Coordinates of C-alpha atoms in Angstrom, one line a residue:
K45 CA 4.3 -21.1 -3.7
M46 CA 6.6 -20.9 -6.7
A47 CA 9.1 -23.4 -5.5
G48 CA 8.9 -25.5 -8.6
S49 CA 9.7 -22.7 -11.0
S50 CA 13.3 -22.5 -12.3
S51 CA 13.2 -18.8 -13.3
P52 CA 11.8 -15.8 -11.4
W53 CA 8.5 -14.2 -12.4
V54 CA 9.1 -11.1 -14.5
G55 CA 6.7 -9.0 -16.4
S56 CA 6.3 -5.6 -18.1
A57 CA 3.5 -3.0 -18.7
Y58 CA 3.1 0.5 -19.9
L59 CA 1.2 3.1 -17.8
F60 CA -0.2 6.0 -19.8
L61 CA -0.8 9.3 -17.9
Q62 CA -2.5 12.4 -19.0
S63 CA -3.7 15.5 -17.1
T64 CA -7.2 16.6 -17.9
C65 CA -6.3 20.1 -16.8
K66 CA -5.2 22.1 -19.9
S67 CA -2.7 24.2 -17.9
I68 CA -0.8 21.0 -16.7
V69 CA 1.0 19.1 -19.5
L70 CA 2.8 16.2 -17.9
P71 CA 5.3 15.6 -20.8
A72 CA 6.3 19.3 -20.8
L73 CA 6.8 19.2 -17.0
Y74 CA 9.0 16.1 -17.3
E75 CA 11.0 17.7 -20.1
S76 CA 11.7 20.7 -17.8
S77 CA 15.0 20.2 -16.0
Q78 CA 13.5 22.0 -12.9
K79 CA 10.3 20.1 -12.8
K80 CA 11.5 16.6 -13.8
P81 CA 12.8 15.6 -10.4
G82 CA 9.5 16.5 -8.8
V83 CA 7.5 14.5 -11.4
F84 CA 9.8 11.5 -11.0
K85 CA 9.5 11.6 -7.2
A86 CA 5.7 11.7 -7.4
L87 CA 5.8 8.7 -9.8
K88 CA 8.2 6.8 -7.6
L89 CA 6.2 7.3 -4.4
A90 CA 2.8 6.6 -5.9
L91 CA 4.1 3.3 -7.4
A92 CA 5.6 2.4 -4.0
D93 CA 2.2 3.2 -2.4
S94 CA 0.5 0.8 -4.9
T95 CA 2.8 -2.2 -4.1
G96 CA 3.6 -1.4 -0.5
S97 CA 7.4 -1.3 -1.1
M98 CA 9.9 1.0 -2.8
Q99 CA 11.1 -2.1 -4.6
G100 CA 7.7 -3.4 -5.7
V101 CA 7.9 -2.1 -9.2
E102 CA 10.7 -0.6 -11.3
M103 CA 10.5 2.2 -13.8
L104 CA 12.6 1.4 -16.9
K105 CA 11.9 4.5 -18.9
V106 CA 9.6 7.5 -19.0
H107 CA 8.5 8.5 -22.6
C108 CA 7.2 12.0 -23.4
S109 CA 4.5 11.6 -26.0
H110 CA 2.4 14.8 -25.9
P111 CA -0.1 15.0 -24.3
Q112 CA 0.7 11.7 -22.5
L113 CA 3.5 10.6 -20.2
I114 CA 4.2 6.9 -20.8
V115 CA 6.0 5.0 -18.0
Q116 CA 7.5 1.6 -18.8
L117 CA 7.2 -0.7 -15.7
K118 CA 9.0 -3.9 -14.7
F119 CA 7.6 -6.3 -12.1
C120 CA 9.8 -8.9 -10.5
R121 CA 7.2 -10.5 -8.2
R122 CA 3.7 -11.8 -9.0
E123 CA 2.4 -10.6 -5.6
S124 CA 3.8 -7.1 -6.2
C125 CA 2.1 -7.0 -9.6
R126 CA -1.1 -8.2 -8.1
R127 CA -1.1 -5.4 -5.5
F128 CA -0.3 -2.9 -8.2
L129 CA -3.3 -4.1 -10.3
Q130 CA -5.6 -3.9 -7.3
S131 CA -4.4 -0.4 -6.5
Y132 CA -4.9 0.7 -10.1
R133 CA -8.4 -0.9 -10.3
D134 CA -9.8 0.7 -7.1
G135 CA -8.4 4.1 -8.0
A136 CA -5.9 4.2 -5.1
L137 CA -2.9 4.6 -7.5
R138 CA -4.6 7.5 -9.2
E139 CA -5.4 9.3 -5.9
S140 CA -1.9 8.7 -4.6
L141 CA -0.2 10.0 -7.8
Q142 CA -2.5 13.0 -7.9
S143 CA -1.6 13.8 -4.2
H144 CA 2.1 13.3 -4.8
L145 CA 2.1 15.5 -7.9
Q146 CA 0.2 18.2 -6.1
L147 CA 2.8 18.3 -3.4
S148 CA 5.8 18.0 -5.8
L149 CA 4.5 20.7 -8.2
A150 CA 3.0 22.9 -5.5
T151 CA -0.2 23.2 -7.3
T152 CA -3.9 23.0 -6.3
S153 CA -4.8 19.7 -8.0
V154 CA -3.6 17.4 -10.9
P155 CA -6.7 15.6 -12.3
L156 CA -5.5 12.5 -14.2
E157 CA -6.6 10.0 -16.8
M158 CA -4.8 6.7 -16.8
E159 CA -4.5 3.7 -19.0
L160 CA -2.6 0.4 -18.6
R161 CA -1.3 -1.7 -21.4
A162 CA 0.8 -4.8 -21.8
G163 CA 1.8 -5.2 -25.4
S164 CA -1.3 -4.9 -27.6
E165 CA -3.6 -5.7 -24.7
H166 CA -5.6 -2.9 -23.1
L167 CA -5.8 -4.1 -19.5
D168 CA -8.4 -1.5 -18.3
S169 CA -11.1 -3.6 -20.0
M170 CA -10.1 -6.8 -18.1
L171 CA -9.2 -5.5 -14.6
K172 CA -11.8 -7.7 -12.9
D173 CA -9.9 -10.7 -14.2
E174 CA -6.6 -10.3 -12.3
D175 CA -5.1 -13.6 -13.4
R176 CA -5.7 -12.7 -17.1
C177 CA -4.0 -9.3 -16.5
L178 CA -1.1 -11.0 -14.8
E179 CA -0.7 -13.4 -17.7
C180 CA -0.6 -10.5 -20.2
I181 CA 2.0 -8.7 -18.1
D182 CA 4.0 -11.9 -17.7
R183 CA 4.1 -12.4 -21.5
E184 CA 5.5 -9.0 -22.0
K185 CA 9.1 -9.4 -20.9
P186 CA 11.1 -6.1 -20.4
D187 CA 12.8 -5.2 -23.7
R188 CA 15.4 -2.8 -22.1
L189 CA 17.5 -2.2 -19.1
R190 CA 16.8 0.8 -16.9
D191 CA 17.4 4.1 -18.7
E192 CA 20.5 6.0 -17.5
E193 CA 18.3 9.0 -16.9
I194 CA 16.1 7.0 -14.5
T195 CA 19.2 5.8 -12.7
E196 CA 20.4 9.4 -12.2
L197 CA 16.9 10.5 -11.0
E198 CA 16.9 7.5 -8.5
E199 CA 20.3 8.6 -7.1
H200 CA 19.1 12.2 -6.9
L201 CA 16.0 11.2 -5.0
K202 CA 18.0 9.0 -2.6
S203 CA 20.4 11.8 -1.8
L204 CA 17.4 14.2 -1.4
M205 CA 15.8 11.8 1.0
V206 CA 18.9 11.4 3.1
H207 CA 19.5 15.2 3.2
Q208 CA 15.8 15.9 4.0
S209 CA 15.8 13.2 6.8
S210 CA 18.9 14.7 8.3
N211 CA 17.5 18.3 8.2
D212 CA 14.2 17.1 9.7
N213 CA 15.9 15.3 12.6
M214 CA 18.0 18.4 13.3
A215 CA 14.9 20.7 13.2
V216 CA 13.0 18.3 15.6
R217 CA 16.0 18.2 17.9
D218 CA 16.3 22.0 17.9
C219 CA 12.6 22.4 18.5
V220 CA 12.7 20.0 21.5
A221 CA 15.8 21.7 22.9
L222 CA 14.0 25.1 22.8
N223 CA 10.9 23.6 24.3
P224 CA 11.7 20.6 26.6
S225 CA 8.0 20.1 27.3
L226 CA 7.4 18.8 23.7
P227 CA 7.3 15.0 23.5
H228 CA 10.5 13.4 22.0
P229 CA 9.9 11.7 18.7
P230 CA 11.0 8.0 18.4
Q231 CA 14.8 7.6 17.8
G232 CA 15.7 7.9 14.1
S233 CA 12.3 8.9 12.9
S234 CA 11.2 12.0 11.0
L235 CA 7.7 13.4 10.5
S236 CA 8.3 13.6 6.8
Q237 CA 10.3 10.5 6.2
L238 CA 9.7 8.9 2.8
T239 CA 10.3 5.3 3.8
F240 CA 10.2 3.2 7.0
T241 CA 11.1 -0.3 8.0
F242 CA 8.6 -3.0 9.2
Q243 CA 9.7 -6.6 9.7
G244 CA 13.0 -5.9 7.9
Q245 CA 11.3 -4.7 4.8
E246 CA 11.2 -1.1 3.5
F247 CA 7.9 0.6 2.8
A248 CA 7.0 3.9 1.3
N249 CA 5.5 6.4 3.8
R250 CA 2.2 8.0 2.9
T251 CA -0.7 9.9 4.5
L252 CA -3.4 7.6 6.0
T253 CA -6.2 6.9 3.6
P254 CA -10.0 6.4 4.2
D255 CA -9.4 2.7 3.6
D256 CA -6.7 2.6 6.3
H257 CA -9.1 4.4 8.6
Q258 CA -11.9 1.9 8.1
K259 CA -9.6 -1.1 8.4
F260 CA -8.1 0.2 11.7
A261 CA -11.6 0.8 13.1
K262 CA -12.8 -2.6 12.1
L263 CA -9.8 -4.6 13.3
V264 CA -8.2 -2.8 16.2
S265 CA -10.9 -4.0 18.6
K266 CA -10.4 -3.4 22.4
K267 CA -6.8 -2.2 21.9
W268 CA -7.9 1.1 20.4
K269 CA -7.1 3.0 23.6
Q270 CA -3.7 1.5 23.9
V271 CA -2.9 2.5 20.3
G272 CA -4.1 6.0 21.2
R273 CA -1.7 6.2 24.1
S274 CA 1.1 5.1 21.9
L275 CA 0.2 7.8 19.3
Q276 CA -0.1 10.5 22.1
K277 CA 3.7 10.5 22.5
T278 CA 4.0 12.6 19.4
C279 CA 0.4 13.9 19.2
R280 CA -0.9 16.4 21.7
A281 CA -4.5 16.0 20.5
L282 CA -4.7 12.5 22.0
R283 CA -4.0 13.1 25.6
D284 CA -5.7 10.8 28.2
P285 CA -8.8 13.0 28.8
V286 CA -9.5 13.0 25.1
I287 CA -9.3 9.2 24.9
D288 CA -11.4 8.7 28.0
N289 CA -14.0 11.2 26.6
L290 CA -14.2 9.2 23.3
A291 CA -14.8 6.0 25.3
L292 CA -17.7 7.6 27.1
E293 CA -19.2 9.6 24.2
Y294 CA -19.2 6.6 21.8
D295 CA -19.8 3.8 24.3
R296 CA -23.3 3.0 22.9
E297 CA -22.0 2.9 19.3
G298 CA -19.3 0.3 20.2
L299 CA -15.7 -0.4 19.5
Y300 CA -15.7 0.3 15.8
E301 CA -17.0 3.9 16.3
Q302 CA -14.7 4.5 19.3
A303 CA -11.6 3.4 17.3
Y304 CA -12.8 5.4 14.2
Q305 CA -13.2 8.6 16.2
L306 CA -9.8 8.1 17.8
L307 CA -8.0 7.9 14.4
L308 CA -10.2 10.7 13.1
R309 CA -8.8 13.0 15.9
F310 CA -5.3 12.0 15.0
I311 CA -5.8 12.7 11.2
Q312 CA -7.6 16.0 11.9
S313 CA -4.9 17.3 14.3
E314 CA -1.9 16.1 12.3
G315 CA -3.1 16.7 8.7
K316 CA -0.5 15.4 6.2
K317 CA 1.7 14.3 9.1
A318 CA -0.8 11.6 10.0
T319 CA 1.2 9.0 8.2
I320 CA 1.3 5.2 8.0
A321 CA 4.9 5.4 9.4
R322 CA 3.6 6.8 12.6
L323 CA 0.7 4.4 13.0
I324 CA 2.6 1.1 12.3
P325 CA 5.0 1.5 15.3
A326 CA 2.0 2.2 17.6
L327 CA 0.4 -1.0 16.3
E328 CA 3.6 -3.0 16.8
E329 CA 4.0 -1.6 20.3
N330 CA 0.7 -3.1 21.2
G331 CA 1.1 -6.5 19.5
L332 CA -1.2 -5.7 16.6
I333 CA 1.1 -7.2 14.0
S334 CA -1.7 -8.7 11.9
L335 CA -3.4 -5.3 11.6
A336 CA -0.1 -3.6 10.6
E337 CA 0.4 -6.3 7.9
E338 CA -3.2 -5.7 6.7
L339 CA -2.6 -1.9 6.4
L340 CA 0.6 -2.6 4.4
G341 CA -1.0 -5.0 2.1
L342 CA 1.0 -8.0 3.3
H343 CA -2.0 -10.3 3.6
S344 CA -3.1 -12.2 0.5
N345 CA -6.8 -12.3 -0.4
E346 CA -7.2 -15.7 1.2
D347 CA -6.0 -14.3 4.5
C348 CA -8.5 -11.5 4.6
S349 CA -11.8 -12.3 6.2

């Protein structure tokens, strides 16, 4: 699409974050050496959720401006920036960040107010005009390289992910050794992995959202049973009698409701472990590549019908 352009598309924006809970002051948490890695991890994963990739958007610096935390962002691809804007506009970024902060800080909830700016432009007032927002972000070229502190936090997060993945795999292997009747997880996978690979591209793992649930039910069609049997390898709640009962119980309502109820059983039984990283391989296994791409945001607006 951009074949004629000589230089790559690069833009910058500032994301302003503030907790509406008086007991949670984000800048104070970020200034705490103990809490900072957790806040950074939550930011990193939420931004990856918003673009569909760990490389979709880069954090250049995090400014502490009480009571706000201000994150300077750099985008290197127009499509990644567009996905970020859509996620910001429909509230998915806020939900994702609230969820990741809740996990990282081990608190009940972190209600957030957010604002997006590019230079002097307040983008919240023009979010419906995506192209105009993109132009504003494109005009604001990054004025700095990535902060050294951010680089250190990135390295810390990477080593943490490798260590956690290793521990998880050992724990799963030990558990299977103690109880051979448990289904073996796919090679090299972990129930709490932070990233996974699809079509050679790295994506952030996340818990399945209501939007994922609806898209799955709408697009999986007659293959919902096959996907259920793929998921049952690591999910006891989806044994064959359960799948057959769903087919009978929701026969009159049709394929959408049958598929919806199947994924609902998976989500209810697995909780936070009902992740996109577990659903995508089940879709791949059954040739549902287009649906996998849809859930990962790889289809442009023109492709979606």
